[in-house]
Coordinates of C-alpha atoms in Angstrom, one line a residue:
Chain A
M15 CA -0.2 -0.1 -0.1
V16 CA 1.8 3.4 -1.2
K17 CA 0.1 6.6 0.3
I18 CA 0.0 9.6 -2.0
L19 CA -0.8 13.2 -0.9
V20 CA -2.4 15.2 -3.6
V21 CA -2.2 18.9 -3.1
D22 CA -4.9 21.1 -5.6
D23 CA -7.3 23.8 -4.7
E24 CA -9.9 22.2 -6.9
R25 CA -11.6 19.8 -5.1
D26 CA -13.2 18.0 -7.8
I27 CA -9.7 16.5 -8.3
Q28 CA -10.5 14.1 -5.7
A29 CA -13.4 12.5 -7.6
L30 CA -11.2 12.3 -10.4
F31 CA -8.4 10.7 -8.8
E32 CA -10.7 8.2 -7.1
Q33 CA -12.2 7.2 -10.6
R34 CA -8.9 7.6 -12.3
F35 CA -7.1 5.3 -9.9
R36 CA -10.6 3.0 -8.7
K37 CA -8.8 -0.4 -9.8
E38 CA -5.1 0.7 -7.9
I39 CA -7.2 1.5 -5.1
K40 CA -9.5 -1.4 -5.0
N41 CA -6.7 -3.2 -5.5
G42 CA -5.1 -1.9 -2.5
E43 CA -2.0 -0.6 -4.6
L44 CA -2.6 3.0 -4.2
E45 CA -4.0 5.2 -1.3
F46 CA -4.8 8.4 -1.7
V47 CA -5.4 11.8 0.5
F48 CA -6.1 14.9 -0.5
A49 CA -5.1 18.4 0.5
F50 CA -6.6 21.5 -0.9
S51 CA -3.6 24.1 0.0
G52 CA -0.4 24.2 0.4
E53 CA -1.0 24.7 4.0
E54 CA -3.3 22.0 4.5
A55 CA -1.0 20.0 2.8
I56 CA 1.6 20.6 5.8
T57 CA -1.0 20.3 8.3
Y58 CA -1.5 16.6 6.8
M59 CA 1.9 15.8 6.8
K60 CA 2.9 16.8 10.4
D61 CA -0.2 15.0 11.5
H62 CA 0.8 12.0 9.9
D63 CA 4.1 12.2 10.2
Q64 CA 5.7 10.5 7.1
E65 CA 2.9 8.2 5.7
A66 CA 2.6 9.8 2.3
V67 CA 5.3 8.7 0.3
L68 CA 4.8 10.5 -2.8
I69 CA 3.3 13.9 -3.3
L70 CA 1.5 15.2 -6.2
S71 CA 1.3 19.2 -6.0
D72 CA -0.2 22.2 -8.2
I73 CA 1.8 24.8 -8.4
N74 CA -0.5 27.7 -8.6
M75 CA -3.1 28.1 -5.7
P76 CA -4.4 30.7 -3.5
G77 CA -2.1 31.0 -0.2
M78 CA 0.7 28.8 0.1
S79 CA 2.0 27.9 -3.7
G80 CA 3.1 24.7 -4.7
L81 CA 7.0 25.5 -5.2
E82 CA 6.9 27.4 -1.3
L83 CA 5.1 23.3 -0.3
L84 CA 8.0 21.8 -2.1
R85 CA 10.2 23.5 -0.5
R86 CA 9.5 23.2 3.1
I87 CA 8.8 19.5 2.5
K88 CA 12.4 19.1 0.8
E89 CA 13.8 21.3 4.0
K90 CA 12.2 19.5 7.1
Y91 CA 11.9 16.1 5.3
E92 CA 15.6 15.0 5.4
V93 CA 15.7 11.6 5.6
P94 CA 14.2 9.9 3.3
P95 CA 12.4 12.9 1.9
P96 CA 9.1 11.3 0.2
L97 CA 8.8 11.9 -3.8
V98 CA 7.6 14.9 -4.5
M99 CA 5.4 15.8 -7.9
M100 CA 4.7 18.9 -9.2
I101 CA 1.8 19.6 -11.5
T102 CA 0.9 22.6 -13.3
A103 CA -1.0 24.5 -15.8
Y104 CA 1.8 26.9 -16.5
G105 CA 4.8 24.4 -18.4
D106 CA 7.5 27.1 -18.9
T107 CA 11.0 26.6 -18.3
E108 CA 11.1 28.9 -15.2
N109 CA 8.8 27.0 -13.4
Y110 CA 10.5 23.5 -14.4
S111 CA 13.6 25.0 -13.2
L112 CA 12.9 26.7 -10.3
A113 CA 10.6 22.9 -8.8
M114 CA 14.0 21.1 -10.0
Q115 CA 16.1 23.4 -8.5
L116 CA 13.9 22.9 -4.8
G117 CA 14.6 19.4 -5.3
A118 CA 11.2 18.1 -7.2
D119 CA 11.3 14.7 -8.5
D120 CA 9.3 15.1 -11.6
F121 CA 7.1 17.8 -13.6
L122 CA 3.7 17.2 -15.0
T123 CA 1.6 19.6 -17.1
K124 CA -2.0 20.0 -17.2
P125 CA -4.3 18.5 -19.1
V126 CA -2.8 15.4 -16.3
D127 CA -1.9 12.2 -19.1
F128 CA -3.4 9.7 -16.3
T129 CA -2.1 6.6 -18.1
A130 CA 1.9 8.3 -17.9
L131 CA 0.8 9.3 -14.8
K132 CA 0.2 5.5 -14.0
E133 CA 3.5 4.9 -15.3
K134 CA 5.5 7.2 -13.6
L135 CA 4.0 6.2 -10.2
K136 CA 4.5 2.6 -10.5
A137 CA 8.4 3.3 -12.1
K138 CA 8.9 5.6 -9.1
L139 CA 6.9 3.4 -6.4
V140 CA 7.9 -0.1 -7.3
Chain B
M16 CA -5.1 167.6 -60.4
P17 CA -6.9 165.6 -58.1
L18 CA -6.6 161.9 -58.9
S19 CA -9.9 159.0 -57.3
F20 CA -7.7 157.9 -54.8
A21 CA -10.4 157.2 -52.6
P22 CA -13.2 155.6 -55.0
L23 CA -10.1 153.1 -55.9
V24 CA -9.4 152.0 -52.9
V25 CA -13.1 151.6 -52.0
S26 CA -13.9 150.0 -55.4
L27 CA -10.7 147.6 -54.5
V28 CA -11.5 146.8 -50.8
L29 CA -15.0 145.8 -52.0
A30 CA -13.6 143.4 -55.1
D31 CA -11.4 141.6 -52.7
K32 CA -13.2 141.6 -49.7
I33 CA -16.0 139.8 -52.1
R34 CA -13.5 137.9 -53.9
K35 CA -11.9 136.2 -50.4
Y36 CA -15.8 135.7 -49.5
A37 CA -16.7 134.0 -52.6
R38 CA -13.6 131.3 -52.5
V39 CA -14.4 130.5 -48.7
N40 CA -18.1 129.9 -49.5
S41 CA -17.2 128.2 -53.0
L42 CA -19.0 130.8 -55.2
Q43 CA -17.0 130.3 -58.0
Q44 CA -19.0 132.1 -60.5
W45 CA -18.2 135.6 -58.7
E46 CA -14.5 135.1 -59.6
K47 CA -14.2 136.3 -63.0
P48 CA -16.2 139.4 -63.2
L49 CA -14.4 140.5 -59.9
R50 CA -11.1 140.1 -61.8
Y51 CA -12.8 142.7 -64.1
T52 CA -13.6 145.1 -61.6
L53 CA -9.8 145.0 -60.7
V54 CA -9.0 145.5 -64.2
F55 CA -11.3 148.3 -64.6
S56 CA -10.6 150.2 -61.7
V57 CA -6.6 149.7 -62.4
F58 CA -7.6 151.2 -66.2
L59 CA -9.9 153.8 -65.2
I60 CA -7.4 155.4 -62.7
S61 CA -4.6 155.0 -65.4
T62 CA -7.1 156.8 -67.9
E63 CA -7.7 159.4 -65.0
A64 CA -3.7 160.0 -64.7
V65 CA -3.0 160.3 -68.3
L66 CA -5.5 162.1 -69.3
S67 CA -5.7 164.6 -66.5
A68 CA -9.5 163.8 -66.6
Y69 CA -10.3 164.0 -63.5
S70 CA -13.5 166.3 -63.7
I71 CA -15.1 163.2 -66.1
T72 CA -13.8 160.3 -64.7
K73 CA -15.2 161.2 -61.5
W74 CA -18.4 161.1 -62.6
I75 CA -17.6 157.8 -64.3
W76 CA -16.2 156.7 -60.8
H77 CA -19.4 157.7 -58.9
V78 CA -21.4 155.1 -61.5
Y79 CA -19.0 152.4 -61.1
L80 CA -19.1 152.6 -57.5
I81 CA -22.8 153.0 -57.0
A82 CA -23.0 149.9 -59.2
M83 CA -21.0 147.9 -57.3
I84 CA -22.7 148.9 -54.1
A85 CA -26.1 148.4 -55.4
F86 CA -25.3 144.9 -57.0
S87 CA -23.4 144.2 -53.5
L88 CA -26.5 144.9 -51.4
E89 CA -28.7 143.2 -54.0
Q90 CA -27.0 139.7 -54.2
K91 CA -28.7 137.2 -52.0
E92 CA -25.1 135.0 -51.6
L93 CA -23.6 138.0 -50.3
R94 CA -26.0 138.8 -47.4
K95 CA -23.6 138.2 -44.7
L96 CA -21.2 141.2 -46.5
R97 CA -24.4 143.7 -46.3
M98 CA -23.4 145.3 -43.6
F99 CA -19.4 145.7 -44.7
V100 CA -20.8 147.2 -48.2
L101 CA -23.0 149.7 -46.1
A102 CA -19.8 150.5 -44.6
F103 CA -18.8 152.5 -47.9
V104 CA -22.5 154.2 -48.7
P105 CA -22.5 157.5 -46.5
F106 CA -18.9 157.9 -48.4
E107 CA -20.5 157.5 -51.7
I108 CA -23.5 159.3 -51.1
V109 CA -21.4 162.3 -49.4
S110 CA -18.8 162.4 -52.0
L111 CA -21.6 162.5 -54.5
I112 CA -23.8 165.1 -52.8
T113 CA -20.1 167.2 -52.7
D114 CA -19.3 166.8 -56.6
L115 CA -23.1 167.6 -57.9
A116 CA -23.1 170.8 -55.1
E117 CA -20.1 171.9 -57.0
V118 CA -21.2 171.5 -60.3
I119 CA -24.7 173.3 -59.9
N120 CA -23.9 175.5 -57.1
V121 CA -20.3 177.1 -57.0
D122 CA -21.4 179.5 -54.6
F123 CA -23.3 177.3 -52.6
F124 CA -20.5 175.2 -52.5
S125 CA -18.0 177.4 -51.9
A126 CA -19.8 179.1 -48.8
N127 CA -20.7 175.9 -47.4
E128 CA -17.5 173.9 -48.0
T129 CA -15.9 173.2 -44.7
Y130 CA -19.7 171.3 -43.9
F131 CA -18.9 169.3 -46.9
K132 CA -15.3 168.6 -45.6
N133 CA -16.5 167.3 -42.5
A134 CA -19.6 165.2 -43.8
M135 CA -16.8 163.6 -46.0
S136 CA -14.6 163.5 -42.4
L137 CA -17.3 161.4 -40.8
T138 CA -17.8 159.6 -43.8
Y139 CA -13.8 158.1 -43.9
I140 CA -14.8 157.9 -39.9
W141 CA -17.6 155.4 -40.3
M142 CA -16.3 153.8 -42.9
V143 CA -13.0 153.1 -40.9
A144 CA -15.2 152.2 -37.9
I145 CA -17.5 149.9 -39.6
L146 CA -14.6 148.0 -41.5
F147 CA -12.8 147.5 -38.3
S148 CA -15.4 146.1 -36.7
Q149 CA -16.5 143.8 -39.7
N150 CA -12.9 142.9 -39.6
R151 CA -13.2 141.7 -36.2
Q152 CA -16.3 139.6 -36.8
F153 CA -15.2 138.3 -40.1
K154 CA -12.1 137.3 -38.2
A155 CA -14.1 135.4 -35.5
A156 CA -16.2 133.5 -38.2
E157 CA -13.3 132.6 -40.0
K158 CA -11.7 131.1 -36.7
E159 CA -15.5 129.5 -36.3
R160 CA -15.4 128.8 -39.9
I161 CA -12.3 126.7 -39.4
K162 CA -12.4 125.2 -36.5
R163 CA -15.5 123.8 -37.8
Q164 CA -14.0 122.7 -41.3
Q165 CA -11.0 121.2 -38.8
E166 CA -14.2 119.1 -36.7
D167 CA -15.8 118.5 -40.4
E168 CA -12.1 117.0 -41.5
L169 CA -11.9 115.3 -38.4
N170 CA -15.3 113.8 -38.4
K171 CA -14.5 112.9 -42.1
A172 CA -11.5 111.0 -40.6
I173 CA -13.3 109.2 -38.0
A174 CA -16.3 108.2 -40.6
I175 CA -13.4 106.8 -42.7
R176 CA -11.3 105.2 -40.0
K177 CA -14.9 103.8 -38.5
V178 CA -15.6 102.1 -42.2
E179 CA -12.2 100.9 -42.1
L180 CA -12.6 99.7 -38.7
E181 CA -15.7 98.1 -39.5
G182 CA -14.3 96.2 -42.5
L183 CA -11.2 94.7 -40.4
V184 CA -14.2 93.4 -37.5
A185 CA -15.6 91.9 -40.2
E186 CA -12.6 90.3 -41.4
R187 CA -11.6 89.4 -37.6
T188 CA -15.2 88.2 -37.3
A189 CA -14.8 85.8 -40.4
E190 CA -11.8 85.1 -39.2
L191 CA -13.0 83.9 -35.9
T192 CA -15.8 82.2 -37.1
A193 CA -13.6 80.5 -39.0
Q194 CA -11.3 79.6 -36.1
K195 CA -14.8 78.4 -34.0
E196 CA -16.0 76.3 -36.8
E197 CA -12.8 74.5 -37.3
L198 CA -12.3 74.2 -33.4
E199 CA -15.6 72.7 -33.5
L200 CA -14.3 70.3 -35.6
T201 CA -11.4 69.2 -33.7
L202 CA -13.5 69.1 -30.8
D203 CA -15.9 66.6 -32.6
E204 CA -12.7 64.5 -33.8
L205 CA -11.3 64.4 -29.8
R206 CA -14.8 63.3 -28.9
S207 CA -14.6 60.3 -31.2
T208 CA -11.2 59.7 -30.6
Q209 CA -11.7 59.4 -27.0
S210 CA -14.2 56.9 -27.3
Q211 CA -12.0 55.2 -29.4
L212 CA -9.3 55.6 -26.8
I213 CA -11.8 54.5 -24.0
Q214 CA -12.7 51.7 -26.2
A215 CA -9.2 50.8 -27.1
E216 CA -8.3 50.6 -23.3
K217 CA -10.9 48.2 -22.5
M218 CA -9.5 46.3 -25.3
A219 CA -6.3 46.5 -23.8
S220 CA -7.6 45.3 -20.6
L221 CA -9.5 42.8 -22.1
G222 CA -5.7 41.8 -23.5
E223 CA -4.3 41.5 -20.3
L224 CA -7.0 39.2 -19.0
T225 CA -7.2 36.5 -22.3
A226 CA -4.2 34.6 -20.5
G227 CA -6.2 34.5 -17.7
I228 CA -9.3 33.7 -19.1
A229 CA -8.0 30.9 -21.0
H230 CA -6.2 29.3 -17.9
E231 CA -9.6 29.5 -16.2
I232 CA -11.2 27.9 -18.7
Q233 CA -8.5 25.3 -19.2
N234 CA -9.5 24.2 -15.5
P235 CA -13.0 23.3 -16.5
L236 CA -12.2 21.7 -19.8
N237 CA -9.6 19.2 -18.2
F238 CA -12.2 18.3 -15.4
V239 CA -14.8 18.2 -18.4
N240 CA -12.4 16.1 -20.7
N241 CA -11.4 13.8 -17.8
F242 CA -14.6 13.0 -16.1
S243 CA -15.8 12.3 -19.6
E244 CA -13.1 9.7 -20.5
V245 CA -14.1 8.4 -16.7
S246 CA -17.3 7.9 -17.2
K247 CA -16.6 6.2 -20.6
E248 CA -14.5 3.5 -19.0
L249 CA -17.5 3.2 -16.4
L250 CA -20.1 2.8 -18.6
D251 CA -17.9 -0.2 -20.4
E252 CA -17.4 -1.7 -16.8
M253 CA -20.8 -1.1 -16.1
M254 CA -21.5 -3.3 -19.1
A255 CA -19.9 -6.1 -18.2
E256 CA -20.8 -6.0 -14.7
L257 CA -24.2 -6.4 -16.1
D258 CA -23.2 -9.3 -18.5
K259 CA -21.9 -11.0 -15.3
G260 CA -25.2 -10.3 -13.9
N261 CA -24.1 -8.3 -10.7
N262 CA -26.8 -5.9 -10.9
N263 CA -25.9 -4.0 -7.6
D264 CA -22.3 -3.4 -8.9
A265 CA -23.3 -1.9 -12.0
K266 CA -26.0 -0.4 -10.1
E267 CA -23.1 1.5 -7.8
I268 CA -21.3 2.5 -11.1
A269 CA -23.9 4.3 -12.9
S270 CA -24.3 6.4 -9.7
D271 CA -20.7 7.1 -9.8
I272 CA -21.4 7.9 -14.1
I273 CA -24.5 10.0 -12.6
Q274 CA -22.1 12.0 -10.2
N275 CA -19.6 12.3 -12.9
L276 CA -22.4 14.1 -15.4
E277 CA -23.5 16.6 -13.1
K278 CA -19.4 17.6 -12.4
I279 CA -19.3 17.6 -16.4
N280 CA -22.3 19.8 -16.4
H281 CA -20.9 22.0 -13.8
H282 CA -17.3 22.3 -15.2
G283 CA -18.9 23.1 -18.6
K284 CA -21.3 26.0 -17.3
R285 CA -18.3 27.0 -15.0
A286 CA -16.3 27.5 -18.7
D287 CA -19.5 29.3 -19.9
A288 CA -20.0 31.8 -17.1
I289 CA -16.0 32.5 -17.8
V290 CA -16.6 33.4 -21.7
K291 CA -19.9 35.5 -20.8
G292 CA -18.1 37.4 -18.5
M293 CA -15.3 38.2 -21.1
L294 CA -17.7 38.6 -23.8
Q295 CA -19.5 41.3 -21.4
H296 CA -16.3 43.3 -20.2
S297 CA -15.5 43.6 -24.1
R298 CA -18.8 45.0 -24.7
S299 CA -20.1 48.2 -24.3
S300 CA -21.4 49.0 -21.2
S301 CA -25.3 48.7 -21.5
G302 CA -25.0 51.5 -18.8
Q303 CA -28.1 49.9 -17.3
K304 CA -27.6 49.1 -13.4
E305 CA -28.6 45.4 -12.5
P306 CA -28.8 43.7 -9.5
T307 CA -25.2 42.2 -9.1
D308 CA -23.4 39.9 -6.6
V309 CA -20.2 42.4 -6.2
N310 CA -18.3 39.4 -4.5
A311 CA -18.5 37.3 -7.3
L312 CA -17.4 40.3 -9.5
A313 CA -14.3 40.9 -7.3
D314 CA -13.5 37.2 -7.0
E315 CA -13.9 36.5 -10.6
F316 CA -11.8 39.5 -11.5
L317 CA -9.1 38.9 -8.8
R318 CA -8.4 35.4 -10.5
L319 CA -8.2 36.6 -13.9
A320 CA -6.0 39.9 -13.0
Y321 CA -3.6 37.3 -11.2
H322 CA -3.9 34.5 -13.8
G323 CA -3.5 37.4 -16.7
L324 CA -0.2 38.8 -14.8
R325 CA 0.9 35.3 -14.1
A326 CA 0.9 34.3 -18.0
K327 CA 2.6 37.2 -19.0
D328 CA 5.2 37.2 -16.9
K329 CA 6.3 33.2 -15.7
S330 CA 8.3 34.4 -12.9
F331 CA 5.6 36.4 -11.2
N332 CA 3.7 35.0 -7.7
A333 CA 2.0 36.5 -5.3
T334 CA -0.2 35.8 -2.3
L335 CA -4.0 36.6 -3.1
K336 CA -6.1 37.4 0.0
T337 CA -9.4 38.0 -0.3
D338 CA -11.7 39.1 2.7
L339 CA -15.1 39.4 1.4
D340 CA -18.1 40.5 3.5
A341 CA -20.6 37.6 2.8
N342 CA -23.8 40.0 4.1
I343 CA -22.7 42.2 0.8
G344 CA -26.2 40.8 -0.6
I345 CA -27.0 42.1 -4.0
I346 CA -26.5 45.4 -4.9
K347 CA -27.6 47.5 -8.1
V348 CA -24.5 48.8 -10.1
I349 CA -23.6 48.7 -14.2
P350 CA -21.2 45.3 -13.6
Q351 CA -19.3 45.8 -16.4
D352 CA -18.4 49.1 -15.3
I353 CA -17.2 48.3 -12.0
G354 CA -15.9 45.0 -13.2
R355 CA -13.3 47.2 -15.4
V356 CA -13.2 49.4 -12.1
I357 CA -12.0 45.9 -9.8
L358 CA -9.6 44.8 -12.5
N359 CA -7.8 47.9 -13.2
L360 CA -7.1 48.4 -10.0
L361 CA -6.2 44.8 -9.6
T362 CA -3.9 45.2 -12.2
N363 CA -2.4 48.1 -10.8
A364 CA -1.8 46.3 -7.7
F365 CA -0.2 43.4 -9.3
Y366 CA 2.0 45.8 -11.3
A367 CA 3.2 47.6 -7.8
V368 CA 4.1 44.3 -6.4
N369 CA 5.6 43.0 -9.5
E370 CA 8.1 46.1 -9.4
R371 CA 9.0 45.8 -5.8
K372 CA 9.4 42.3 -6.2
K373 CA 12.3 43.2 -9.2
L374 CA 14.0 45.1 -5.9
N375 CA 15.1 42.0 -4.3
I376 CA 14.4 43.2 -1.0
A377 CA 14.9 39.8 1.6
G378 CA 11.9 38.8 3.1
Y379 CA 9.4 40.5 0.7
E380 CA 6.6 38.8 0.2
P381 CA 4.0 40.1 -2.4
L382 CA 0.4 40.4 -1.5
V383 CA -2.5 41.7 -3.0
S384 CA -5.9 41.3 -1.3
I385 CA -9.4 42.6 -1.7
R386 CA -11.9 43.1 0.7
T387 CA -15.7 44.1 0.6
K388 CA -17.4 45.6 3.2
R389 CA -21.2 46.2 4.3
Q390 CA -22.0 49.5 5.8
E391 CA -25.3 50.6 6.8
N392 CA -26.2 52.0 3.7
K393 CA -22.8 51.7 1.1
V394 CA -20.6 49.0 -0.1
E395 CA -17.1 49.5 0.3
I396 CA -14.2 47.3 -1.6
D397 CA -10.9 48.3 -0.9
V398 CA -8.2 46.5 -3.2
S399 CA -4.9 47.0 -1.6
D400 CA -1.3 46.0 -2.5
N401 CA 2.1 46.0 -0.4
G402 CA 4.2 47.5 -3.3
N403 CA 6.4 50.7 -3.4
G404 CA 3.4 53.0 -2.9
I405 CA 2.5 56.2 -4.5
P406 CA 5.2 58.9 -4.6
Q407 CA 3.6 62.0 -2.8
R408 CA 4.7 64.0 -6.3
V409 CA 2.6 62.1 -8.7
I410 CA -0.5 61.3 -5.9
D411 CA -2.6 64.2 -7.7
K412 CA -2.2 63.3 -11.0
I413 CA -3.1 59.8 -10.9
F414 CA -6.7 59.9 -11.8
Q415 CA -5.8 62.9 -15.0
P416 CA -6.5 60.9 -18.0
F417 CA -3.3 60.0 -19.5
F418 CA -1.3 59.9 -16.7
T419 CA 0.6 56.8 -16.2
T420 CA 4.0 55.8 -14.1
K421 CA 4.6 53.1 -16.8
P422 CA 6.8 52.7 -19.2
T423 CA 5.7 54.2 -23.0
G424 CA 3.4 51.7 -24.2
E425 CA 2.5 49.7 -21.4
G426 CA 0.0 52.0 -20.1
T427 CA -2.8 54.0 -21.7
G428 CA -3.2 56.5 -18.7
L429 CA -6.9 55.8 -18.6
G430 CA -7.3 53.4 -16.2
L431 CA -7.8 55.6 -13.0
S432 CA -9.3 58.5 -14.8
L433 CA -12.1 56.0 -16.3
S434 CA -12.6 54.2 -13.0
Y435 CA -12.9 57.5 -11.1
D436 CA -15.8 58.7 -13.5
I437 CA -17.3 55.2 -13.4
I438 CA -17.1 55.4 -9.3
V439 CA -17.9 59.2 -9.1
K440 CA -19.7 60.2 -12.1
G441 CA -21.9 56.3 -13.0
H442 CA -22.4 55.6 -9.8
S443 CA -22.2 58.6 -7.2
G444 CA -19.8 57.0 -5.1
E445 CA -15.8 57.5 -3.7
L446 CA -13.1 56.7 -5.0
R447 CA -9.8 57.6 -2.5
V448 CA -6.8 56.3 -2.1
E449 CA -4.4 55.8 0.8
T450 CA -0.7 54.9 -0.2
R451 CA 2.5 55.1 1.5
E452 CA 5.9 55.1 -0.3
G453 CA 7.4 51.5 0.4
E454 CA 4.8 50.4 2.0
G455 CA 1.7 50.0 -0.3
T456 CA -1.5 51.4 -1.8
V457 CA -5.0 51.2 -0.9
F458 CA -7.7 52.2 -2.9
H459 CA -10.8 52.4 -1.4
I460 CA -14.4 52.6 -3.6
Q461 CA -17.4 53.3 -1.7
L462 CA -21.1 52.9 -3.2
P463 CA -24.1 53.9 -2.2
I464 CA -26.6 51.2 -2.2
N465 CA -29.9 53.3 -3.0
A466 CA -28.3 55.2 -5.9

């Protein structure tokens, strides 16, 4: 069972992930938890120690941005840090290089290709 | 042998006076006869002297002088000379009587010669006295005449000048009228340019929105696509379950599909609303006040403005804070216009924080916030930023048309001036600014509720 924390300010992302990964969830391969802001994600991480091994985060969110969240995660949870994959609608080089500089493990652009995401998750987590 | 000096002088003086008088009073017809009298007088005295014919010529002198005097007195044109002519009358009468007496009765004449001489002397005195007083009167009259003539000339000159001036005035009036018409034309052109500029400003702000709008539409579209794809997969699964006879599982999947279709519908509507908002913004304002949810308007434009700037400048980031009063209710405003004001203030706020961010001040976190607040009979909308603030030297100019601190080509300079017009003139509200250099700026909008 691998726990993945999804961070996005769009609430419907939860229903979407739950349906897209329904087989994996059913089979007990993956478990998803959701946070709807950077702050919420930080709180969850604090409360649940290091349960989530992978974090999928949107970059553009009101309040704490995804990049700020990434920075804090990589600063605080040093050994072993959870994998963090950034998702953004702005697939520009600046965001990309900044995310990479802060230690992101991958960088996806919206709209998310779920087939590709599944493969990536399998590759990273197996 | 005596000569007729006295008659000669009388004839010359009389003729001379008439001639002067005639000249002054433009009686040209007298000129010639008067010259003849002069010639005649000279001829007569010469004849008298050469032929020593005094005894004869003195009678001719008498006839001549009487003729001249009678003629002068008779002429209506010479009425004013009458007194002057009368100066010579006693002289002529007395000298005629003296000469007649000498011829008719020498004894009587000799016996009374002293009387005759005295009478003659009196006529001279009379003549001199009259001439003297007449001369004075004439001089006075002449002075008066010259004065009047000068006045006439002056009046004439004034009249001429007046005509000239009237011409000039007419010319100037025509010039001014032409200029006025030209100015009116220019004013019309300016007015149409102004409305074009307003439209251009609107389109420019729409341009700033485009990227934000694209981003805002992208999210719901992603959901529409994703949920419809998932739903198709679910339907395949549902059919498989039905084939297996697992009705309960099939029902469960069906309810998921129903939920997904609802989400598809919801996100479709969301995209629709964004496009509608965009169209509404580009359309000319209807100018009609409509019941409007100011909070929704503020939220919508905050996102659009942020994403618009974000798309233009990828490195840009700012914290957005909203503090929207849930009790604000629905108020009557012109939504397109208020939307433009909010958008303009937000665009300015983002610009301000971005400018400050470029200074690389340690620990600087760009913050733009929008706050709405319901007061007793008005609604407040505050747009604040923690940018560089507005320098004191330009604070008075920020609401003036075409004033901009942005580099050429980046700002129209119409944003705040149009915002001011919309709030103050269009909605009888207030638009105020509070700013501190290096700390930030707050724009306060106040809209009366019962406007």
